[in-house]
Amino acid sequence: QVRLMQSGGGTVQAGGSLQLSCEASGYLIGDGSMAWFRQGPGKHDAPVAGREGVAAISRDSKSIAYGDFVQGRFTITRDNAKNIVTLQMNNLQPEDTGDYYCAGRVGRRIDLDAGRWTYWGQGSQVTVSP
């Protein structure tokens, strides 16, 4: 059974930083791409396909994509040996508040279309105060 276990998140003031981590079990992240998506607060029951793409990284880390809103503030990395993908978020702003989800799928390509991802983490809450 594939599981993506997230850790990190929390509450920070605007301009602060947070890190999210996602550890996979029953699945080798080295076999595929990984990504982070987010959803506005209070939208836990919203369709997965509506989640906003934050960042995606190919299995060899040679291809990386970020949502337009990131503007150099976030960095996605992966450690295939440890089966972990990490999202470092700097200069967080109140509009970044929401639930963040780790995602994975087998294959080499990346994109920020949530409907095309197979495996999902449980979600991590990020709250940024003014």
Coordinates of N, CA, C and O in Angstrom, one line a residue:
Q1 N 0.8 -1.2 0.0 CA 0.0 0.0 0.0 C 0.9 1.2 0.0 O 1.8 1.4 0.8
V2 N 0.6 2.2 -0.9 CA 1.4 3.4 -1.0 C 0.9 4.4 0.0 O -0.3 4.6 0.2
R3 N 1.8 5.0 0.8 CA 1.5 6.1 1.7 C 2.5 7.2 1.6 O 3.7 7.0 1.5
L4 N 2.0 8.4 1.5 CA 2.8 9.6 1.6 C 2.5 10.3 2.9 O 1.4 10.8 3.1
M5 N 3.5 10.3 3.7 CA 3.3 10.9 5.1 C 4.0 12.2 5.1 O 5.2 12.4 5.0
Q6 N 3.2 13.3 5.4 CA 3.7 14.6 5.4 C 4.0 15.1 6.8 O 3.4 14.6 7.8
S7 N 5.0 16.0 6.9 CA 5.3 16.6 8.2 C 5.7 18.0 7.9 O 6.0 18.4 6.8
G8 N 5.7 18.8 9.0 CA 6.0 20.3 8.8 C 4.7 21.1 8.7 O 3.6 20.6 9.0
G9 N 4.9 22.3 8.3 CA 3.7 23.2 8.3 C 3.6 24.0 9.6 O 4.5 23.9 10.4
G10 N 2.5 24.7 9.8 CA 2.3 25.4 11.0 C 1.9 26.9 10.7 O 1.4 27.2 9.7
T11 N 2.2 27.7 11.7 CA 1.8 29.1 11.6 C 3.1 30.0 11.7 O 3.9 29.8 12.6
V12 N 3.1 31.0 10.8 CA 4.2 32.0 10.8 C 3.7 33.3 10.5 O 2.6 33.5 9.9
Q13 N 4.5 34.4 10.7 CA 4.1 35.7 10.3 C 4.6 35.9 8.9 O 5.5 35.3 8.4
A14 N 4.0 36.9 8.3 CA 4.4 37.3 6.9 C 5.9 37.5 6.8 O 6.4 38.2 7.7
G15 N 6.5 37.0 5.8 CA 7.9 37.1 5.6 C 8.7 35.9 6.2 O 9.9 35.8 6.0
G16 N 8.0 35.1 7.0 CA 8.6 33.9 7.6 C 8.8 32.7 6.7 O 8.4 32.8 5.5
S17 N 9.3 31.7 7.2 CA 9.6 30.5 6.4 C 9.1 29.2 7.1 O 9.0 29.1 8.3
L18 N 8.7 28.2 6.3 CA 8.3 26.9 6.8 C 8.9 25.9 5.8 O 9.1 26.2 4.6
Q19 N 9.0 24.7 6.3 CA 9.4 23.6 5.5 C 8.4 22.4 5.6 O 8.0 22.1 6.7
L20 N 8.1 21.8 4.5 CA 7.2 20.7 4.4 C 8.0 19.5 3.9 O 8.8 19.6 3.0
S21 N 7.8 18.3 4.5 CA 8.4 17.1 4.1 C 7.4 16.0 3.8 O 6.3 16.0 4.4
C22 N 7.8 15.1 2.9 CA 6.9 14.1 2.5 C 7.7 12.8 2.3 O 8.6 12.7 1.5
E23 N 7.4 11.8 3.2 CA 8.1 10.5 3.1 C 7.2 9.5 2.6 O 6.1 9.3 3.1
A24 N 7.7 8.7 1.6 CA 6.9 7.7 1.0 C 7.2 6.3 1.5 O 8.3 6.0 1.9
S25 N 6.1 5.5 1.6 CA 6.3 4.1 1.9 C 5.5 3.3 1.0 O 4.4 3.8 0.5
G26 N 5.9 2.1 0.7 CA 5.2 1.3 -0.3 C 5.4 1.8 -1.7 O 4.7 1.4 -2.6
Y27 N 6.3 2.7 -1.9 CA 6.4 3.4 -3.2 C 7.8 4.0 -3.2 O 8.2 4.7 -2.2
L28 N 8.5 3.8 -4.3 CA 9.8 4.4 -4.4 C 9.7 5.7 -5.2 O 9.4 5.7 -6.4
I29 N 10.0 6.8 -4.5 CA 9.8 8.1 -5.3 C 10.8 8.2 -6.4 O 10.6 8.9 -7.4
G30 N 11.9 7.4 -6.4 CA 12.8 7.4 -7.4 C 12.3 6.8 -8.7 O 12.8 6.9 -9.8
D31 N 11.1 6.2 -8.6 CA 10.4 5.6 -9.8 C 9.6 6.6 -10.5 O 9.1 6.3 -11.6
G32 N 9.4 7.8 -9.9 CA 8.5 8.7 -10.6 C 8.7 10.2 -10.1 O 9.6 10.5 -9.4
S33 N 7.7 11.0 -10.5 CA 7.8 12.4 -10.2 C 7.1 12.7 -8.9 O 6.2 11.9 -8.5
M34 N 7.4 13.8 -8.3 CA 6.8 14.2 -7.1 C 6.3 15.7 -7.2 O 6.9 16.4 -8.0
A35 N 5.4 16.1 -6.4 CA 4.9 17.5 -6.5 C 4.2 17.9 -5.2 O 4.0 17.1 -4.3
W36 N 4.0 19.2 -5.1 CA 3.2 19.8 -4.0 C 2.1 20.6 -4.6 O 2.3 21.4 -5.6
F37 N 0.9 20.5 -4.0 CA -0.2 21.2 -4.4 C -0.8 21.9 -3.1 O -0.4 21.6 -2.0
R38 N -1.7 22.9 -3.3 CA -2.3 23.5 -2.2 C -3.8 23.8 -2.5 O -4.2 23.9 -3.6
Q39 N -4.5 24.0 -1.4 CA -5.9 24.2 -1.5 C -6.2 25.3 -0.4 O -5.7 25.3 0.7
G40 N -7.1 26.2 -0.7 CA -7.5 27.2 0.2 C -8.1 26.6 1.5 O -8.6 25.5 1.5
P41 N -8.0 27.4 2.6 CA -8.5 26.9 3.9 C -10.0 26.6 3.8 O -10.7 27.3 3.1
G42 N -10.4 25.5 4.5 CA -11.8 25.2 4.6 C -12.3 24.5 3.4 O -13.5 24.4 3.2
K43 N -11.4 24.0 2.5 CA -11.9 23.3 1.3 C -11.5 21.9 1.2 O -11.1 21.4 0.1
H44 N -11.5 21.2 2.4 CA -11.0 19.8 2.4 C -11.8 18.9 1.5 O -11.3 17.9 1.0
D45 N -13.1 19.2 1.3 CA -14.0 18.3 0.6 C -14.0 18.7 -0.9 O -14.7 18.1 -1.7
A46 N -13.2 19.7 -1.3 CA -13.2 20.1 -2.7 C -12.5 19.0 -3.5 O -11.7 18.3 -3.1
P47 N -12.9 18.9 -4.8 CA -12.2 17.9 -5.7 C -10.7 18.1 -5.8 O -10.2 19.2 -5.8
V48 N -10.0 17.0 -5.8 CA -8.6 17.0 -6.0 C -8.1 17.8 -7.2 O -7.2 18.5 -7.1
A49 N -8.9 17.7 -8.2 CA -8.5 18.3 -9.5 C -8.4 19.9 -9.3 O -7.8 20.5 -10.2
G50 N -9.0 20.4 -8.3 CA -9.1 21.8 -8.1 C -7.9 22.4 -7.4 O -7.8 23.6 -7.2
R51 N -7.0 21.5 -6.9 CA -5.9 22.0 -6.1 C -4.9 22.7 -7.0 O -4.7 22.3 -8.2
E52 N -4.3 23.7 -6.4 CA -3.3 24.6 -7.2 C -1.9 24.0 -7.1 O -1.4 23.7 -6.0
G53 N -1.3 23.9 -8.3 CA 0.1 23.4 -8.3 C 1.1 24.3 -7.7 O 1.1 25.5 -8.1
V54 N 1.9 23.9 -6.8 CA 2.9 24.7 -6.2 C 4.3 24.4 -6.8 O 5.0 25.3 -7.2
A55 N 4.7 23.1 -6.9 CA 6.0 22.8 -7.4 C 5.9 21.3 -7.8 O 5.2 20.5 -7.2
A56 N 6.7 20.9 -8.8 CA 6.9 19.6 -9.2 C 8.3 19.3 -9.6 O 9.0 20.2 -10.1
I57 N 8.8 18.1 -9.4 CA 10.2 17.7 -9.6 C 10.2 16.3 -10.2 O 9.5 15.4 -9.8
S58 N 11.0 16.2 -11.3 CA 11.2 14.9 -11.9 C 12.0 13.9 -11.1 O 12.7 14.3 -10.1
R59 N 12.0 12.7 -11.4 CA 12.7 11.7 -10.6 C 14.2 11.9 -10.5 O 14.8 11.4 -9.5
D60 N 14.7 12.5 -11.5 CA 16.2 12.7 -11.5 C 16.5 14.2 -11.1 O 17.7 14.6 -11.2
S61 N 15.5 14.9 -10.7 CA 15.6 16.3 -10.3 C 16.1 17.3 -11.4 O 16.4 18.4 -11.1
K62 N 16.1 16.8 -12.6 CA 16.6 17.7 -13.7 C 15.5 18.6 -14.3 O 15.7 19.6 -14.9
S63 N 14.2 18.2 -14.0 CA 13.1 19.0 -14.4 C 12.3 19.5 -13.2 O 11.9 18.6 -12.4
I64 N 12.1 20.8 -13.1 CA 11.4 21.3 -11.9 C 10.5 22.4 -12.5 O 10.8 23.2 -13.4
A65 N 9.3 22.5 -11.9 CA 8.3 23.5 -12.3 C 7.7 24.1 -11.1 O 7.5 23.4 -10.1
Y66 N 7.4 25.4 -11.1 CA 6.8 26.1 -10.0 C 5.5 26.8 -10.5 O 5.5 27.3 -11.7
G67 N 4.6 27.0 -9.7 CA 3.4 27.8 -10.0 C 3.9 29.2 -10.1 O 4.8 29.7 -9.5
D68 N 3.2 30.0 -10.9 CA 3.5 31.4 -11.2 C 3.6 32.2 -9.9 O 4.4 33.1 -9.8
F69 N 2.8 31.9 -9.0 CA 2.8 32.7 -7.8 C 4.0 32.5 -6.9 O 4.3 33.3 -6.0
V70 N 4.8 31.5 -7.1 CA 5.9 31.2 -6.3 C 7.0 32.3 -6.4 O 7.5 32.7 -5.4
Q71 N 7.3 32.7 -7.6 CA 8.2 33.8 -7.8 C 9.5 33.7 -7.0 O 9.9 34.7 -6.3
G72 N 10.1 32.5 -7.0 CA 11.4 32.3 -6.4 C 11.4 32.2 -4.9 O 12.5 32.1 -4.3
R73 N 10.3 32.1 -4.3 CA 10.2 32.0 -2.8 C 10.3 30.6 -2.3 O 10.7 30.3 -1.2
F74 N 9.9 29.6 -3.1 CA 9.9 28.2 -2.7 C 10.9 27.4 -3.4 O 11.2 27.7 -4.6
T75 N 11.3 26.3 -2.8 CA 12.3 25.4 -3.4 C 11.9 23.9 -3.1 O 11.7 23.6 -2.0
I76 N 11.7 23.2 -4.2 CA 11.4 21.7 -4.0 C 12.7 20.9 -4.3 O 13.4 21.2 -5.2
T77 N 12.9 20.0 -3.4 CA 14.0 19.1 -3.5 C 13.6 17.7 -3.2 O 12.5 17.5 -2.6
R78 N 14.4 16.7 -3.6 CA 14.1 15.3 -3.3 C 15.4 14.6 -2.9 O 16.4 14.9 -3.4
D79 N 15.2 13.6 -2.1 CA 16.3 12.7 -1.7 C 15.8 11.3 -2.0 O 15.1 10.7 -1.2
N80 N 16.1 10.7 -3.1 CA 15.6 9.4 -3.5 C 16.1 8.3 -2.6 O 15.4 7.3 -2.3
A81 N 17.3 8.5 -2.0 CA 17.8 7.4 -1.2 C 17.0 7.4 0.1 O 16.8 6.3 0.7
K82 N 16.5 8.5 0.6 CA 15.7 8.5 1.8 C 14.2 8.5 1.5 O 13.4 8.5 2.4
N83 N 13.8 8.5 0.2 CA 12.4 8.5 -0.2 C 11.6 9.7 0.3 O 10.5 9.5 0.8
I84 N 12.3 10.8 0.3 CA 11.7 12.0 0.8 C 11.7 13.2 -0.2 O 12.7 13.3 -0.9
V85 N 10.7 13.9 -0.2 CA 10.6 15.2 -1.0 C 10.3 16.3 -0.1 O 9.5 16.1 0.9
T86 N 10.9 17.4 -0.3 CA 10.8 18.6 0.7 C 10.4 19.8 -0.1 O 10.9 20.1 -1.2
L87 N 9.7 20.7 0.5 CA 9.3 22.0 0.0 C 9.7 23.0 1.0 O 9.2 23.1 2.1
Q88 N 10.7 23.8 0.7 CA 11.2 24.9 1.5 C 10.4 26.2 1.1 O 10.5 26.6 -0.1
M89 N 9.7 26.8 2.0 CA 8.9 28.0 1.6 C 9.5 29.2 2.4 O 9.5 29.2 3.6
N90 N 9.9 30.2 1.7 CA 10.5 31.4 2.3 C 9.6 32.6 1.9 O 8.8 32.6 0.9
N91 N 9.7 33.7 2.7 CA 9.0 34.9 2.4 C 7.5 34.6 2.2 O 6.8 35.1 1.3
L92 N 6.9 33.8 3.2 CA 5.5 33.5 3.1 C 4.6 34.7 3.3 O 5.0 35.6 4.1
Q93 N 3.5 34.7 2.6 CA 2.6 35.8 2.7 C 1.2 35.2 3.1 O 0.9 34.1 2.9
P94 N 0.3 36.1 3.6 CA -1.0 35.6 4.0 C -1.8 34.9 2.9 O -2.5 33.9 3.2
E95 N -1.6 35.2 1.7 CA -2.3 34.5 0.6 C -1.7 33.1 0.4 O -2.3 32.4 -0.4
D96 N -0.6 32.8 1.0 CA -0.1 31.4 0.9 C -0.8 30.5 1.9 O -0.6 29.3 1.9
T97 N -1.7 31.0 2.8 CA -2.4 30.2 3.7 C -3.3 29.2 3.1 O -3.9 29.4 2.1
G98 N -3.2 27.9 3.6 CA -4.0 26.9 3.0 C -3.5 25.5 3.4 O -2.6 25.4 4.3
D99 N -4.0 24.5 2.8 CA -3.6 23.1 3.1 C -2.7 22.7 1.9 O -3.1 22.8 0.8
Y100 N -1.6 22.1 2.3 CA -0.6 21.7 1.3 C -0.5 20.2 1.2 O -0.5 19.6 2.2
Y101 N -0.5 19.7 0.0 CA -0.5 18.3 -0.3 C 0.7 17.8 -1.1 O 1.0 18.4 -2.1
C102 N 1.3 16.8 -0.6 CA 2.3 16.1 -1.4 C 1.7 15.1 -2.4 O 0.6 14.5 -2.1
A103 N 2.2 15.0 -3.6 CA 1.7 14.1 -4.6 C 2.8 13.3 -5.3 O 3.9 13.9 -5.4
G104 N 2.5 12.2 -5.8 CA 3.4 11.4 -6.5 C 2.8 10.6 -7.6 O 1.6 10.3 -7.6
R105 N 3.6 10.2 -8.6 CA 3.1 9.3 -9.6 C 4.3 8.7 -10.3 O 5.4 9.2 -10.3
V106 N 4.1 7.5 -10.9 CA 5.1 6.8 -11.7 C 5.3 7.5 -13.0 O 4.4 7.9 -13.6
G107 N 6.6 7.6 -13.4 CA 6.8 8.2 -14.7 C 7.8 9.3 -14.7 O 8.3 9.7 -13.6
R108 N 8.2 9.9 -15.8 CA 9.3 10.8 -15.9 C 8.8 12.3 -16.1 O 9.5 13.2 -15.8
R109 N 7.6 12.5 -16.5 CA 7.1 13.8 -16.8 C 6.6 14.5 -15.6 O 6.2 13.9 -14.6
I110 N 6.6 15.8 -15.6 CA 6.0 16.6 -14.5 C 5.0 17.6 -15.1 O 5.1 18.0 -16.3
D111 N 4.1 18.0 -14.3 CA 3.1 19.0 -14.6 C 2.5 19.5 -13.3 O 2.7 18.9 -12.2
L112 N 1.7 20.5 -13.4 CA 1.0 21.0 -12.2 C -0.5 20.9 -12.3 O -1.2 21.7 -11.7
D113 N -0.9 19.8 -12.9 CA -2.3 19.5 -13.0 C -2.7 18.4 -12.0 O -2.3 17.3 -12.2
A114 N -3.3 18.8 -11.0 CA -3.6 17.9 -9.8 C -4.4 16.7 -10.3 O -4.2 15.6 -9.7
G115 N -5.2 16.8 -11.3 CA -6.0 15.6 -11.7 C -5.2 14.5 -12.3 O -5.7 13.4 -12.5
R116 N -3.9 14.8 -12.6 CA -3.0 13.8 -13.3 C -2.1 13.1 -12.3 O -1.3 12.3 -12.7
W117 N -2.3 13.3 -11.0 CA -1.4 12.7 -10.0 C -2.1 11.6 -9.3 O -3.3 11.7 -9.0
T118 N -1.4 10.6 -8.9 CA -1.9 9.4 -8.4 C -2.0 9.2 -6.9 O -3.0 8.9 -6.3
Y119 N -0.9 9.5 -6.3 CA -0.8 9.3 -4.8 C -0.8 10.7 -4.1 O -0.2 11.6 -4.6
W120 N -1.4 10.7 -2.9 CA -1.5 11.9 -2.2 C -1.2 11.8 -0.7 O -1.6 10.7 -0.1
G121 N -0.6 12.8 -0.2 CA -0.4 12.8 1.3 C -1.6 13.3 2.0 O -2.6 13.7 1.4
Q122 N -1.6 13.3 3.3 CA -2.7 13.7 4.1 C -3.0 15.1 4.2 O -4.1 15.5 4.7
G123 N -2.1 16.0 3.8 CA -2.3 17.4 3.9 C -1.6 18.0 5.1 O -1.5 17.4 6.2
S124 N -1.0 19.2 4.9 CA -0.4 19.9 6.0 C -0.9 21.4 6.0 O -1.0 22.0 5.0
Q125 N -1.3 21.8 7.2 CA -1.9 23.2 7.2 C -0.8 24.2 7.4 O 0.2 24.1 8.2
V126 N -0.9 25.3 6.5 CA 0.0 26.4 6.6 C -0.8 27.6 6.8 O -1.7 27.9 6.0
T127 N -0.4 28.4 7.8 CA -1.2 29.6 8.2 C -0.1 30.8 8.3 O 0.8 30.6 9.0
V128 N -0.4 31.8 7.5 CA 0.5 33.0 7.5 C -0.3 34.2 8.0 O -1.2 34.6 7.3
S129 N 0.2 34.7 9.1 CA -0.5 35.9 9.6 C 0.1 37.2 9.1 O 1.3 37.2 8.8
P130 N -0.7 38.3 9.0 CA -0.2 39.5 8.5 C 1.0 40.1 9.3 O 1.0 39.9 10.5

